[in-house]
Amino acid sequence: NAGVTQTPKFQVLKTGQSMTLQCAQDMNHEYMSWYRQDPGMGLRLIHYSVGAGITDQGEVPNGYNVSRSTTEDFPLRLLSAAPSQTSVYFCASSYMNPGLAGGQTQYFGPGTRLLVL
Amino acid sequence: AQKVTQAQTEISVVEKEDVTLDCVYETRDTTYYLFWYKQPPSGELVFLIRRNSFDEQNEISGRYSWNFQKSTSSFNFTITASQVVDSAVYFCALSEANFGNEKLTFGTGTRLTIIP
């Protein structure tokens, strides 16, 4: 059981380049999400998904796209990288218990460190 | 809007001392969930505890204990007899009862350094 995996671990991009951060989980979790971590700001939600085919925006979605074609995978796409997107990106997943409104424990991947020059 | 405040940016203590990390939260919901995560120097986020708003019992797990007080909107974390392996950044987080969105609102974290 690998849990939540993310690739790559580290990436350097030039301004304007595009790339996809990969996230996969093998726990059959319905809910998956992407956060970015910046110094002094904690973690902020970018996008989330409650199941295959369903995605929605979080707190800081601009400049990022997501899709969820399978339960296991939730890739994050940077369409045209900017220096402001230099950050550490975390993917997380959790169950969604239909009998419980929110509050599920989220399990995080190891993170992807992105540097945009 | 929900908010989590961790006023202590950095704390340093000598090994074997006790240390308390403070967490104060704001929410309009009556049902909500509080979490603590640990981020060691290796960078991953490790889940420590989850507590719902209806359970105000303090919890102890080994050297770790948590004090939840709704009257002061606080969820403080105490490490007893600290060890060097406790050195990490600790995040407090809040999730409101909003089915369909498990969004976590994080505090800015407290960097704890245990001095051998």
Tab-separated table of C-alpha atoms in Angstrom:
chain	number	residue	atom	x	y	z
A	1	ASN	CA	0.000	0.000	0.000
A	2	ALA	CA	1.960	3.035	-1.262
A	3	GLY	CA	-0.540	5.639	0.016
A	4	VAL	CA	-0.330	8.948	-1.849
A	5	THR	CA	2.504	9.284	-4.344
A	6	GLN	CA	3.667	12.375	-6.198
A	7	THR	CA	6.041	12.877	-9.109
A	8	PRO	CA	8.379	14.545	-9.700
A	9	LYS	CA	9.976	15.355	-6.350
A	10	PHE	CA	11.673	18.440	-7.709
A	11	GLN	CA	11.272	20.437	-10.909
A	12	VAL	CA	12.778	23.590	-12.373
A	13	LEU	CA	10.797	25.454	-15.027
A	14	LYS	CA	11.323	28.581	-17.045
A	15	THR	CA	8.627	31.232	-17.089
A	16	GLY	CA	5.973	30.312	-19.631
A	17	GLN	CA	6.640	26.596	-19.686
A	18	SER	CA	3.901	24.125	-18.903
A	19	MET	CA	4.035	20.950	-16.876
A	20	THR	CA	1.924	18.414	-15.049
A	21	LEU	CA	2.413	17.378	-11.444
A	22	GLN	CA	1.297	13.819	-10.961
A	23	CYS	CA	-0.601	12.472	-7.951
A	24	ALA	CA	-1.870	8.963	-7.372
A	25	GLN	CA	-3.381	7.104	-4.427
A	26	ASP	CA	-4.097	3.416	-3.924
A	27	MET	CA	-6.498	3.694	-0.986
A	28	ASN	CA	-9.667	4.026	-3.105
A	29	HIS	CA	-10.303	7.472	-1.635
A	30	GLU	CA	-13.059	9.501	-3.252
A	31	TYR	CA	-11.691	12.890	-2.250
A	32	MET	CA	-8.440	14.277	-3.594
A	33	SER	CA	-6.995	17.744	-3.391
A	34	TRP	CA	-3.983	19.910	-4.180
A	35	TYR	CA	-2.398	22.402	-1.784
A	36	ARG	CA	0.534	24.725	-2.139
A	37	GLN	CA	2.845	25.593	0.730
A	38	ASP	CA	4.575	28.943	0.804
A	39	PRO	CA	6.802	30.326	3.570
A	40	GLY	CA	4.814	31.997	6.326
A	41	MET	CA	1.452	31.134	4.750
A	42	GLY	CA	0.748	27.543	5.709
A	43	LEU	CA	-0.960	25.402	3.082
A	44	ARG	CA	-3.646	26.730	0.765
A	45	LEU	CA	-6.142	24.724	-1.269
A	46	ILE	CA	-5.791	24.975	-5.059
A	47	HIS	CA	-8.325	22.489	-6.459
A	48	TYR	CA	-10.192	19.486	-5.184
A	49	SER	CA	-12.240	16.558	-6.466
A	50	VAL	CA	-14.975	14.514	-4.826
A	51	GLY	CA	-14.814	11.717	-7.384
A	52	ALA	CA	-13.968	10.789	-10.951
A	53	GLY	CA	-15.221	13.440	-13.351
A	54	ILE	CA	-15.902	16.029	-10.630
A	55	THR	CA	-13.531	18.858	-9.765
A	56	ASP	CA	-13.882	22.287	-8.180
A	57	GLN	CA	-11.795	25.304	-7.290
A	58	GLY	CA	-10.229	25.983	-3.952
A	59	GLU	CA	-8.770	29.145	-2.502
A	60	VAL	CA	-5.998	29.823	-5.051
A	61	PRO	CA	-6.966	28.184	-8.388
A	62	ASN	CA	-5.654	30.744	-10.875
A	63	GLY	CA	-2.976	29.381	-13.207
A	64	TYR	CA	-3.793	25.741	-12.481
A	65	ASN	CA	-5.999	23.132	-14.127
A	66	VAL	CA	-7.062	19.724	-12.884
A	67	SER	CA	-8.981	16.726	-14.136
A	68	ARG	CA	-10.038	13.455	-12.526
A	69	SER	CA	-10.560	10.684	-15.044
A	70	THR	CA	-9.992	7.859	-12.540
A	71	THR	CA	-10.399	7.440	-8.784
A	72	GLU	CA	-6.660	6.897	-8.402
A	73	ASP	CA	-5.161	9.870	-10.264
A	74	PHE	CA	-5.466	13.619	-9.854
A	75	PRO	CA	-2.911	15.536	-11.955
A	76	LEU	CA	-2.290	19.261	-11.558
A	77	ARG	CA	-1.417	21.225	-14.685
A	78	LEU	CA	0.443	24.490	-14.858
A	79	LEU	CA	-0.445	26.010	-18.218
A	80	SER	CA	2.121	28.822	-18.313
A	81	ALA	CA	4.404	28.811	-15.294
A	82	ALA	CA	5.129	32.062	-13.476
A	83	PRO	CA	7.693	32.800	-10.736
A	84	SER	CA	4.767	33.284	-8.313
A	85	GLN	CA	4.066	29.573	-8.688
A	86	THR	CA	7.381	28.674	-7.093
A	87	SER	CA	6.217	26.612	-4.137
A	88	VAL	CA	5.944	23.168	-2.628
A	89	TYR	CA	2.872	21.315	-3.861
A	90	PHE	CA	1.107	18.661	-1.836
A	91	CYS	CA	-1.545	16.256	-2.982
A	92	ALA	CA	-3.901	14.774	-0.401
A	93	SER	CA	-6.692	12.222	-0.337
A	94	SER	CA	-9.395	11.035	2.035
A	95	TYR	CA	-12.542	9.006	2.269
A	96	MET	CA	-15.907	10.673	1.943
A	97	ASN	CA	-18.295	8.972	4.314
A	98	PRO	CA	-21.866	9.644	3.102
A	99	GLY	CA	-23.048	9.450	6.673
A	100	LEU	CA	-20.600	12.031	7.959
A	101	ALA	CA	-20.586	15.657	6.860
A	102	GLY	CA	-16.985	16.583	6.293
A	103	GLY	CA	-14.040	16.294	8.627
A	104	GLN	CA	-12.370	13.269	7.101
A	105	THR	CA	-8.670	12.849	7.795
A	106	GLN	CA	-6.598	13.744	4.762
A	107	TYR	CA	-3.395	11.919	3.970
A	108	PHE	CA	-0.693	13.802	2.151
A	109	GLY	CA	1.843	12.826	-0.468
A	110	PRO	CA	5.557	13.638	-0.053
A	111	GLY	CA	5.302	16.886	-2.023
A	112	THR	CA	6.753	18.333	-5.225
A	113	ARG	CA	9.151	21.254	-4.950
A	114	LEU	CA	8.739	23.551	-7.958
A	115	LEU	CA	11.075	26.388	-8.904
A	116	VAL	CA	10.035	28.754	-11.700
A	117	LEU	CA	12.807	30.959	-13.038
B	1	ALA	CA	-14.853	32.536	7.161
B	2	GLN	CA	-12.712	30.070	9.005
B	3	LYS	CA	-9.286	30.976	10.284
B	4	VAL	CA	-6.515	29.283	12.252
B	5	THR	CA	-3.885	31.240	14.149
B	6	GLN	CA	-0.617	29.826	15.384
B	7	ALA	CA	0.973	32.841	17.004
B	8	GLN	CA	4.220	31.089	17.879
B	9	THR	CA	6.365	31.188	14.766
B	10	GLU	CA	9.382	29.462	16.283
B	11	ILE	CA	10.059	27.760	19.607
B	12	SER	CA	13.309	26.316	20.917
B	13	VAL	CA	13.544	24.170	24.026
B	14	VAL	CA	16.204	21.994	25.548
B	15	GLU	CA	15.694	18.263	25.259
B	16	LYS	CA	13.481	16.717	27.953
B	17	GLU	CA	11.627	19.957	28.575
B	18	ASP	CA	7.871	20.124	28.047
B	19	VAL	CA	6.554	22.413	25.324
B	20	THR	CA	3.086	23.594	24.336
B	21	LEU	CA	2.130	24.718	20.860
B	22	ASP	CA	-0.827	27.053	20.702
B	23	CYS	CA	-3.654	26.978	18.172
B	24	VAL	CA	-6.627	29.359	18.103
B	25	TYR	CA	-9.369	28.998	15.539
B	26	GLU	CA	-12.349	30.917	14.219
B	27	THR	CA	-15.444	29.403	12.669
B	28	ARG	CA	-19.155	30.139	12.488
B	29	ASP	CA	-20.094	26.470	12.290
B	30	THR	CA	-21.204	24.509	15.311
B	31	THR	CA	-19.832	21.309	13.772
B	32	TYR	CA	-16.200	21.346	12.785
B	33	TYR	CA	-13.018	19.303	12.999
B	34	LEU	CA	-9.555	20.164	14.197
B	35	PHE	CA	-6.304	18.532	13.181
B	36	TRP	CA	-2.619	18.612	13.948
B	37	TYR	CA	0.009	17.665	11.379
B	38	LYS	CA	3.761	17.347	11.790
B	39	GLN	CA	6.201	18.290	9.041
B	40	PRO	CA	9.693	16.952	9.851
B	41	PRO	CA	12.789	18.257	8.049
B	42	SER	CA	12.251	15.633	5.340
B	43	GLY	CA	9.188	17.619	4.264
B	44	GLU	CA	6.262	15.213	4.366
B	45	LEU	CA	3.104	15.961	6.324
B	46	VAL	CA	2.293	13.459	9.030
B	47	PHE	CA	-1.193	13.285	10.521
B	48	LEU	CA	-1.197	13.392	14.343
B	49	ILE	CA	-4.757	13.840	15.561
B	50	ARG	CA	-8.321	14.640	14.534
B	51	ARG	CA	-10.932	16.004	16.933
B	52	ASN	CA	-14.557	16.933	16.305
B	53	SER	CA	-16.255	19.912	17.920
B	54	PHE	CA	-18.533	17.762	20.068
B	55	ASP	CA	-15.706	15.985	21.815
B	56	GLU	CA	-13.961	18.235	24.309
B	57	GLN	CA	-12.150	15.471	26.115
B	58	ASN	CA	-8.426	15.943	26.263
B	59	GLU	CA	-6.425	13.254	24.554
B	60	ILE	CA	-3.085	11.734	25.408
B	61	SER	CA	-0.960	9.592	23.142
B	62	GLY	CA	2.378	8.723	24.655
B	63	ARG	CA	4.310	11.957	25.130
B	64	TYR	CA	1.727	13.925	23.144
B	65	SER	CA	-1.397	15.483	24.574
B	66	TRP	CA	-4.036	17.810	23.223
B	67	ASN	CA	-6.214	20.292	25.093
B	68	PHE	CA	-9.407	21.303	23.297
B	69	GLN	CA	-11.353	24.214	24.811
B	70	LYS	CA	-14.364	25.481	22.895
B	71	SER	CA	-14.831	28.372	25.328
B	72	THR	CA	-11.533	29.879	24.161
B	73	SER	CA	-11.557	28.379	20.639
B	74	SER	CA	-8.235	26.747	21.267
B	75	PHE	CA	-6.731	23.358	20.481
B	76	ASN	CA	-3.280	23.304	22.050
B	77	PHE	CA	-0.686	20.582	21.656
B	78	THR	CA	1.777	19.630	24.395
B	79	ILE	CA	4.870	17.484	24.032
B	80	THR	CA	6.149	16.091	27.318
B	81	ALA	CA	9.814	15.258	27.790
B	82	SER	CA	10.714	16.516	24.337
B	83	GLN	CA	13.186	14.663	22.157
B	84	VAL	CA	15.346	15.751	19.234
B	85	VAL	CA	13.096	13.739	16.892
B	86	ASP	CA	10.266	16.120	17.795
B	87	SER	CA	12.024	18.900	15.891
B	88	ALA	CA	9.647	19.812	13.067
B	89	VAL	CA	7.094	22.316	11.883
B	90	TYR	CA	3.691	21.662	13.392
B	91	PHE	CA	0.484	22.739	11.703
B	92	CYS	CA	-2.943	23.114	13.211
B	93	ALA	CA	-5.850	22.893	10.748
B	94	LEU	CA	-9.628	23.310	10.734
B	95	SER	CA	-12.299	21.659	8.588
B	96	GLU	CA	-15.917	22.717	8.652
B	97	ALA	CA	-18.820	20.285	8.244
B	98	ASN	CA	-19.358	20.953	4.550
B	99	PHE	CA	-20.080	17.693	2.827
B	100	GLY	CA	-18.512	17.599	-0.580
B	101	ASN	CA	-15.540	19.710	0.332
B	102	GLU	CA	-13.047	18.442	2.839
B	103	LYS	CA	-11.121	21.701	2.703
B	104	LEU	CA	-8.554	22.181	5.430
B	105	THR	CA	-7.698	25.674	6.593
B	106	PHE	CA	-4.177	25.632	7.964
B	107	GLY	CA	-2.393	27.861	10.407
B	108	THR	CA	0.995	29.208	9.413
B	109	GLY	CA	2.799	26.608	11.488
B	110	THR	CA	5.144	26.597	14.471
B	111	ARG	CA	8.748	25.554	13.951
B	112	LEU	CA	9.883	23.580	16.997
B	113	THR	CA	13.570	23.015	17.603
B	114	ILE	CA	14.688	20.652	20.336
B	115	ILE	CA	18.215	21.408	21.478
B	116	PRO	CA	20.192	18.352	22.573
